[in-house]
Short mmCIF file of C-alpha atoms in Angstrom, two decimals:
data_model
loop_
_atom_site.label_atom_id
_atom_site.label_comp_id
_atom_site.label_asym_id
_atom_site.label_seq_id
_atom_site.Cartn_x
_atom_site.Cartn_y
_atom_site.Cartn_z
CA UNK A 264 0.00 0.00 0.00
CA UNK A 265 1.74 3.08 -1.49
CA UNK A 266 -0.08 5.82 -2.38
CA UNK A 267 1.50 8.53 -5.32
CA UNK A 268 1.57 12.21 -4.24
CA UNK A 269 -1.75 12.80 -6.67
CA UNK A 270 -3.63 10.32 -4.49
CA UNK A 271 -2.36 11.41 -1.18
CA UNK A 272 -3.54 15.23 -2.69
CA UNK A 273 -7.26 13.73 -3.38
CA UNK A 274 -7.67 11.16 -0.33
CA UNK A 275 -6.75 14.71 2.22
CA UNK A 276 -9.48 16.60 -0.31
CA UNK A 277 -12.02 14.11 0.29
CA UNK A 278 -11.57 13.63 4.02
CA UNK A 279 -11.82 17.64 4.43
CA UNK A 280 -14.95 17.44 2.64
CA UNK A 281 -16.33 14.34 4.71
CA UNK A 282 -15.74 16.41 7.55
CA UNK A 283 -17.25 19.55 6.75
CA UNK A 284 -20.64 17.14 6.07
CA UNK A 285 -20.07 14.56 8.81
CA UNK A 286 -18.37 16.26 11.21
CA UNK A 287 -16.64 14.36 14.03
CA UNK A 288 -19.81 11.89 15.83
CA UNK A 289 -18.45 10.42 18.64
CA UNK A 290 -18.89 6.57 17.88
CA UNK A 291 -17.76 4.20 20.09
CA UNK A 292 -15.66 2.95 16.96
CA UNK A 293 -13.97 6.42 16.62
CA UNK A 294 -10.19 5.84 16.32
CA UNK A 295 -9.72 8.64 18.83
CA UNK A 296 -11.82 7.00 21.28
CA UNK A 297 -9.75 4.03 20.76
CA UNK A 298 -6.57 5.67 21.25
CA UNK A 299 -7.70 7.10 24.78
CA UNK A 300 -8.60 3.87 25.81
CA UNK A 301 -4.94 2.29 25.14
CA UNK A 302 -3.96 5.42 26.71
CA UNK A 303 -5.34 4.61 30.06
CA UNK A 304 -5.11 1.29 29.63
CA UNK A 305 -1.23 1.27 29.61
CA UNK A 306 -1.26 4.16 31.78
CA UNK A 307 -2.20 1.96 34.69
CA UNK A 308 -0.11 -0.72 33.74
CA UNK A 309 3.01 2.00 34.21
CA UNK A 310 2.58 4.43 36.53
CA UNK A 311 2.44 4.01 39.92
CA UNK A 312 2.98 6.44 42.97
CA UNK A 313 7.08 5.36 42.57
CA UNK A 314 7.70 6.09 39.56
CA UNK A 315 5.53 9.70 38.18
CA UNK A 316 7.88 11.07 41.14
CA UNK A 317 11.40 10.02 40.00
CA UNK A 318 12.51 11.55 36.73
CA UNK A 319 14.43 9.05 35.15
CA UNK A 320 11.42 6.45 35.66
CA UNK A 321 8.52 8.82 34.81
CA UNK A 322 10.27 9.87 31.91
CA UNK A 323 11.39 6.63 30.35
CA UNK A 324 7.91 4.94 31.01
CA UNK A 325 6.78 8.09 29.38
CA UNK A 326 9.28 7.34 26.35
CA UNK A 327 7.87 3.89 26.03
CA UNK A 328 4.00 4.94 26.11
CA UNK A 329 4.69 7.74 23.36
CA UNK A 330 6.81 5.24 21.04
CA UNK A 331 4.26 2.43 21.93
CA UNK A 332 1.39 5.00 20.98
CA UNK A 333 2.44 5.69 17.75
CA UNK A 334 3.81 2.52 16.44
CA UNK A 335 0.16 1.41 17.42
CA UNK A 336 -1.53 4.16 15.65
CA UNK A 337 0.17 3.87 12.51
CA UNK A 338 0.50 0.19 12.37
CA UNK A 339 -3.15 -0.45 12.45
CA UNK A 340 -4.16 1.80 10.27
CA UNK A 341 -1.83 0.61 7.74
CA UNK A 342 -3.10 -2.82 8.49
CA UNK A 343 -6.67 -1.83 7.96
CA UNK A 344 -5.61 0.25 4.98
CA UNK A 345 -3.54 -2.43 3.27
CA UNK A 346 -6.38 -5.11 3.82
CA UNK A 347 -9.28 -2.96 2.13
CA UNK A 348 -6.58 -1.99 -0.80
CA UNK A 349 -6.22 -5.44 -1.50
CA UNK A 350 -9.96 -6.30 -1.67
CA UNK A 351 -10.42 -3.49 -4.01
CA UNK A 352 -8.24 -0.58 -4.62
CA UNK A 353 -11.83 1.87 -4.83
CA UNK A 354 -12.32 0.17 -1.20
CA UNK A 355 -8.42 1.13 0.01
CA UNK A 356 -9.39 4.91 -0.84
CA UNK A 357 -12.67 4.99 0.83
CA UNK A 358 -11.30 3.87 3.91
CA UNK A 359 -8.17 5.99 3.98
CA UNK A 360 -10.00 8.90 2.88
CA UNK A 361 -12.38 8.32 6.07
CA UNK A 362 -9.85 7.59 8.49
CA UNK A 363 -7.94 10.95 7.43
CA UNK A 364 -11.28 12.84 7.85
CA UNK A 365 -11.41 11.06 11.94
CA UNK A 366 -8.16 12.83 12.60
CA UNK A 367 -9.71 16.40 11.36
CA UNK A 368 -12.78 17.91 13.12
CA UNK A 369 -13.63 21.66 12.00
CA UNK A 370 -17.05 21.02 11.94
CA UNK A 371 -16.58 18.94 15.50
CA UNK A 372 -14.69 22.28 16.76
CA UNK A 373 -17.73 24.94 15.37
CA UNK A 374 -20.56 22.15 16.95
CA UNK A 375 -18.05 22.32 20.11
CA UNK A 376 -17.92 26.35 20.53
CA UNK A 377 -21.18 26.70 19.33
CA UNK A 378 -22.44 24.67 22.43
CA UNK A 379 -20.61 27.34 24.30
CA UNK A 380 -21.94 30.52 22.43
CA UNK A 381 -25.51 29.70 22.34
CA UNK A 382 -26.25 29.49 26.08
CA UNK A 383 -23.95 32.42 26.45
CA UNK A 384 -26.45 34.33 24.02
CA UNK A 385 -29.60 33.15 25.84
CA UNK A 386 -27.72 34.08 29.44
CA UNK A 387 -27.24 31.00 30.71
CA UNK A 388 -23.83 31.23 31.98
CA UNK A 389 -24.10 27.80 34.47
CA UNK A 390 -24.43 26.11 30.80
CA UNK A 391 -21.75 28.00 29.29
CA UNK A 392 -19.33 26.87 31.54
CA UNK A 393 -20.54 23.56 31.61
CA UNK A 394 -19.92 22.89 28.06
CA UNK A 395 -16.53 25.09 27.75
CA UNK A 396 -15.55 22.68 29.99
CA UNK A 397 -15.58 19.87 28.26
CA UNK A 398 -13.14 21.64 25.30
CA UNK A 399 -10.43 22.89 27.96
CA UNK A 400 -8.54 22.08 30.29
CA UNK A 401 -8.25 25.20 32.92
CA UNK A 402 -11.21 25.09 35.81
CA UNK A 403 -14.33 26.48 34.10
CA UNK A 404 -16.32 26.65 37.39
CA UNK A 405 -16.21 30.38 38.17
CA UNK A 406 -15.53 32.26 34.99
CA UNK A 407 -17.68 34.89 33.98
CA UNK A 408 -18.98 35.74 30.47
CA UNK A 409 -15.59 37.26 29.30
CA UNK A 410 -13.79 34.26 30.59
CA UNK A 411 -15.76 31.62 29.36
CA UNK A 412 -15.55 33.51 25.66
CA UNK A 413 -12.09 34.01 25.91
CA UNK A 414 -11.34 30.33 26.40
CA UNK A 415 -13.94 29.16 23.69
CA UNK A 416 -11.66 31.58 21.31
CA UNK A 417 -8.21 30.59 22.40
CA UNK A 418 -9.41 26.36 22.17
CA UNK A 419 -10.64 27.41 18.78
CA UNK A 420 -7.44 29.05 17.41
CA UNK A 421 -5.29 26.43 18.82
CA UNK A 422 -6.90 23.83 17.25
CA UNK A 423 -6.89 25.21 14.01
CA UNK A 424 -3.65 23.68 14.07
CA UNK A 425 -4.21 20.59 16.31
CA UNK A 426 -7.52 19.47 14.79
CA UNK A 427 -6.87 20.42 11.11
CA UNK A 428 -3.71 21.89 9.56
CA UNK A 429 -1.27 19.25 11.45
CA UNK A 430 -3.66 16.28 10.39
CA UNK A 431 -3.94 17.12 6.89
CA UNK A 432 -0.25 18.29 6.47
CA UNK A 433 0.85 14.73 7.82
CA UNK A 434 -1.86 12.97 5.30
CA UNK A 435 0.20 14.69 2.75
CA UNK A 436 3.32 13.78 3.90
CA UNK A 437 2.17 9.37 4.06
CA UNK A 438 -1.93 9.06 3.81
CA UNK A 439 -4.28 7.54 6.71
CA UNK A 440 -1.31 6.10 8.50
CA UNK A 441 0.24 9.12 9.54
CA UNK A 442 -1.77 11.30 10.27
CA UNK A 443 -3.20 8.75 12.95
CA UNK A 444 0.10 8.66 13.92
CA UNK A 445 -0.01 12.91 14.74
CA UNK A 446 -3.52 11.93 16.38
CA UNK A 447 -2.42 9.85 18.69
CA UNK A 448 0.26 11.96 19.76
CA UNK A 449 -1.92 14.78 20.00
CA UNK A 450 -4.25 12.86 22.24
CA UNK A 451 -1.53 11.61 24.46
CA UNK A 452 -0.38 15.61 25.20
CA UNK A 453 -4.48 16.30 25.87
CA UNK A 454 -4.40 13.79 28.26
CA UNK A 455 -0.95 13.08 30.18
CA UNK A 456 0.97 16.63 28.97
CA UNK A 457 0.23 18.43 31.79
CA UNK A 458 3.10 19.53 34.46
CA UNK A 459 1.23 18.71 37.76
CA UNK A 460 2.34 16.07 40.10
CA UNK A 461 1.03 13.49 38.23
CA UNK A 462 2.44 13.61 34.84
CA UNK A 463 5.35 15.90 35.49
CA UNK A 464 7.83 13.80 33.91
CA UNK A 465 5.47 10.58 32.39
CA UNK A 466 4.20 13.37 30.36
CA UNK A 467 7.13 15.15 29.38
CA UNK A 468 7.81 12.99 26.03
CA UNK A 469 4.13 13.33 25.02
CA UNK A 470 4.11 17.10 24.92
CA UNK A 471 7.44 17.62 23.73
CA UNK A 472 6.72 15.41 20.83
CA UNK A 473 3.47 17.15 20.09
CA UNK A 474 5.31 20.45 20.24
CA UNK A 475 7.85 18.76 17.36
CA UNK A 476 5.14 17.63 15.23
CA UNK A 477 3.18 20.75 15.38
CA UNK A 478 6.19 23.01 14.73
CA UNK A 479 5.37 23.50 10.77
CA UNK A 480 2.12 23.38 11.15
CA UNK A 481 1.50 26.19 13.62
CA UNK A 482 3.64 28.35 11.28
CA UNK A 483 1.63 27.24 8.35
CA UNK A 484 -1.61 27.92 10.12
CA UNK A 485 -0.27 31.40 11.64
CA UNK A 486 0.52 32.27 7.60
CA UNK A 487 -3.62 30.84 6.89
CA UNK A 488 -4.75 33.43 9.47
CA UNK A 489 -3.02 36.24 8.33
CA UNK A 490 -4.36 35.70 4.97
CA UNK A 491 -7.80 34.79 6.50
CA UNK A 492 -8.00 38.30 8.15
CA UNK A 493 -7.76 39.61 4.85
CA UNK A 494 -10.76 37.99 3.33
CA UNK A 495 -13.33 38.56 6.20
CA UNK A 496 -14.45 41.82 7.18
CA UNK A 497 -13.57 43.45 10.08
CA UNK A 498 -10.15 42.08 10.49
CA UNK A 499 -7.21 43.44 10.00
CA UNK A 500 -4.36 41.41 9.01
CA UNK A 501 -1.85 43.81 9.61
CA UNK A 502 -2.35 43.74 13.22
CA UNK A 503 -2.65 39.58 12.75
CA UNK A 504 1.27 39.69 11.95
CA UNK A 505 2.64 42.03 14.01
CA UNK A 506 0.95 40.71 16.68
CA UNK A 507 2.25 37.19 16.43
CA UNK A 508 5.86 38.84 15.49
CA UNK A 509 5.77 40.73 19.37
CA UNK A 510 3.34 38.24 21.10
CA UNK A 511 3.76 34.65 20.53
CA UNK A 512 7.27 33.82 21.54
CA UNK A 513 5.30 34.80 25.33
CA UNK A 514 3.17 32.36 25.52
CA UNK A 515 4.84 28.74 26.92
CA UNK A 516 4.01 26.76 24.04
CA UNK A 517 6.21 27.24 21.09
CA UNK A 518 3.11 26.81 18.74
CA UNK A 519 0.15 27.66 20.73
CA UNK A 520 0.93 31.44 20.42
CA UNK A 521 0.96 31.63 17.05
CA UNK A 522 -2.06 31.00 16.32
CA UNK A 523 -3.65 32.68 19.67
CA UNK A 524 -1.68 35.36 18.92
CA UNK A 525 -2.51 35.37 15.53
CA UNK A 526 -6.15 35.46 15.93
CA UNK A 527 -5.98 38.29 18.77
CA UNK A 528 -4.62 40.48 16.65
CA UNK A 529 -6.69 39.90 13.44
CA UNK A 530 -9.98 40.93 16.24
CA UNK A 531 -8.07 43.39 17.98
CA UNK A 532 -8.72 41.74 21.51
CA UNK A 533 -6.26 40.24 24.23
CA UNK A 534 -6.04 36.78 24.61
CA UNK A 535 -4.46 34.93 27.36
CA UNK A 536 -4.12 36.03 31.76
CA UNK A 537 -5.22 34.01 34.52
CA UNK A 538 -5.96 30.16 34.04
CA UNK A 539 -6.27 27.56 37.06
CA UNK A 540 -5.59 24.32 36.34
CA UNK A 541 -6.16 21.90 39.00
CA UNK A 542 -6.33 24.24 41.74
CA UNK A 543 -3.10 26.16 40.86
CA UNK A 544 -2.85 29.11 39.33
CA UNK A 545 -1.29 29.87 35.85
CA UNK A 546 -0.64 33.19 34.47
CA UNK A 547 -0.14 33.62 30.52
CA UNK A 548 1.33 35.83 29.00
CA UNK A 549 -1.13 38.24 27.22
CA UNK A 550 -1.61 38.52 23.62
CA UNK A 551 -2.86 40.94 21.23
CA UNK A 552 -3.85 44.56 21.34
CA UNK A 553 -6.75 45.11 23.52
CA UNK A 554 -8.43 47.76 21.35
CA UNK A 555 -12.19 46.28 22.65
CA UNK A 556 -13.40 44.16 24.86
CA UNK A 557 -13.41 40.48 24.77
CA UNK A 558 -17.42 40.32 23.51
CA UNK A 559 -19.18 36.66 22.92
CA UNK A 560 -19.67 37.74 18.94
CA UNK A 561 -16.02 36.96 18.90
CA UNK A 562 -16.51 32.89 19.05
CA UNK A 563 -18.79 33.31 16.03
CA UNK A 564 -15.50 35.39 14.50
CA UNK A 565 -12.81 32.59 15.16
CA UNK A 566 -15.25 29.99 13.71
CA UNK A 567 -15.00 31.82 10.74
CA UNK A 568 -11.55 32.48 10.44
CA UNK A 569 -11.71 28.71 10.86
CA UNK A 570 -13.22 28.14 8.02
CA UNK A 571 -11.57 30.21 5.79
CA UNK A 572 -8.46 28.44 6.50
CA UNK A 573 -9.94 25.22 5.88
CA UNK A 574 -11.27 26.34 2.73
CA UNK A 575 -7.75 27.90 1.92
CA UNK A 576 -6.23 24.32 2.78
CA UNK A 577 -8.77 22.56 0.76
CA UNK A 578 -8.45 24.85 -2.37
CA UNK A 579 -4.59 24.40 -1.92
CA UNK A 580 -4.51 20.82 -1.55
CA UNK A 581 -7.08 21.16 -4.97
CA UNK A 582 -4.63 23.31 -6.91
CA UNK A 583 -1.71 21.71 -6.34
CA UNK A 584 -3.44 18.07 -7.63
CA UNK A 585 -3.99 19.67 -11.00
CA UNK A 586 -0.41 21.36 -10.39
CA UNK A 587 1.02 17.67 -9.93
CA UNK A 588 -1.15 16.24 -12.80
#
């Protein structure tokens, strides 16, 4: 199962169009669902109370659950891949275009903030926070309107590059295969990259391999934005560049900011401040130029810049097949 460049160009097409109709549903088949439950799985297999507090151990367990991950990841999916291509070639592309479109989710990310925004607009901030908290990972249970919005933006903007650029960029690169690969380590940083107690140092590998895989792609997606501010009204894109030029190298992940920063300057807001996660308190650096207020309008605003970089990806991807052929 080897896949030309032209095919790899129209399998990512087809999955960005699958999930702009489908969307992400959260079947209990869903490879992502899958890959959580290995997660834990081997999780509890590995850790114990002993080893997350000696660095050596926590971060060679963490080594072998990262490596472990991803050989996993791909290896199926090349497996399940190679097995439909050799019942029928037509039956090799459906599934790899589908399992490209599980690793992307910009209609799963607009249904996500969406759930956010529309209690927000009725006034119902107890449900706002409810469902922000399901798309973050800071403590949700005391923000106010502002708070909740700006968190719905920044989870937006960031995945921009998690839950679409990185995916499809890696589906380029080797089809289905790898960019379950990038999945899976994108799920492992959701769920042990954290620096608390716990996964201090069994985390470590996770996110510092996430950072590595997104570091094109949040550079790719910071160019998208810039672009993107230029198309829709009332951004400026000006402001989009200059602000991730003076504001991104702040913020403590090396791709996040760009991005966050990117998108606080093309609505001429702040993004980042105070965050609590798990009872301590974090304070980010703070992006942007505050020329407004933070308003709930502005989740309906990142969901479109969104979409215009999907659509920019998609008509790239597009181009460059009949560039190829």
């Amino acid at each position: 199962m080897i896949y030309s460049f032209q095919e790899l160009l129209l399998l990512s097409a087809a999955a960005i169009v699958i999930d702009w109709i489908i969307g992400d549903p959260r079947w209990p088949t869903h490879p992502v669902i899958w890959i959580g439950r290995w997660i834990r799985w081997i999780e509890k297999r590995l850790l114990t109370d002993r080893h997350r507090k000696h660095p050596f151990a926590g971060r060679s367990l963490g080594c072998l659950l990262t490596v472990s991950t991803m050989l996993l990841c791909m290896g199926t999916v090349w497996g399940i891949v190679a097995i439909a291509d050799f019942i029928h070639l037509w039956l090799g592309y459906a599934v790899s275009a589908w399992l490209i479109s599980t690793t992307i989710a910009v209609k799963g990310l607009k249904d996500a903030a969406m759930l956010v925004y529309t209690p927000l607009a009725n006034g119902d901030l107890p449900e706002a926070r409810r469902y922000v908290g399901y798309i973050v990972g800071r403590d949700t249970s005391s923000l106010d309107e502002r708070e909740v919005t700006r968190a719905t933006v920044e989870t937006v903007s960031e995945n921009t590059v998690d839950a679409f650029v990185s995916p499809i960029l890696f589906a380029l690169l080797g089809g289905a295969p790898l960019a379950m690969l990038y999945r899976g380590v994108n799920t492992l940083d959701s769920m042990v990259g954290y620096r608390n107690d716990r996964y201090r140092y069994y985390g470590w590998c996770s996110a510092r391999m996430d950072d590595l895989l997104n570091l094109i792609p949040a550079r790719v997606t910071g160019l998208c934005m810039i672009i993107a501010a230029a198309i829709l009204p009332g951004m400026n894109p000006w402001r989009a560049l200059t602000s991730i030029w003076v504001f991104a190298r702040r913020h403590p992940s090396p791709n996040s900011g760009i991005p966050e920063s990117a998108t606080a300057g093309a609505l001429g807001i702040e993004l980042g401040g105070r965050n609590v996660y798990f009872g301590t308190v974090s304070e980010r650096a703070r992006m942007g130029y505050p020329l407004r207020p933070i308003s709930i309008e502005d989740t309906r605003s990142v969901i479109r810049l969104l979409y215009v970089v999907s659509c920019m990806v998609g008509i790239g991807v597009v181009l460059t097949w009949f560039v190829v052929r």
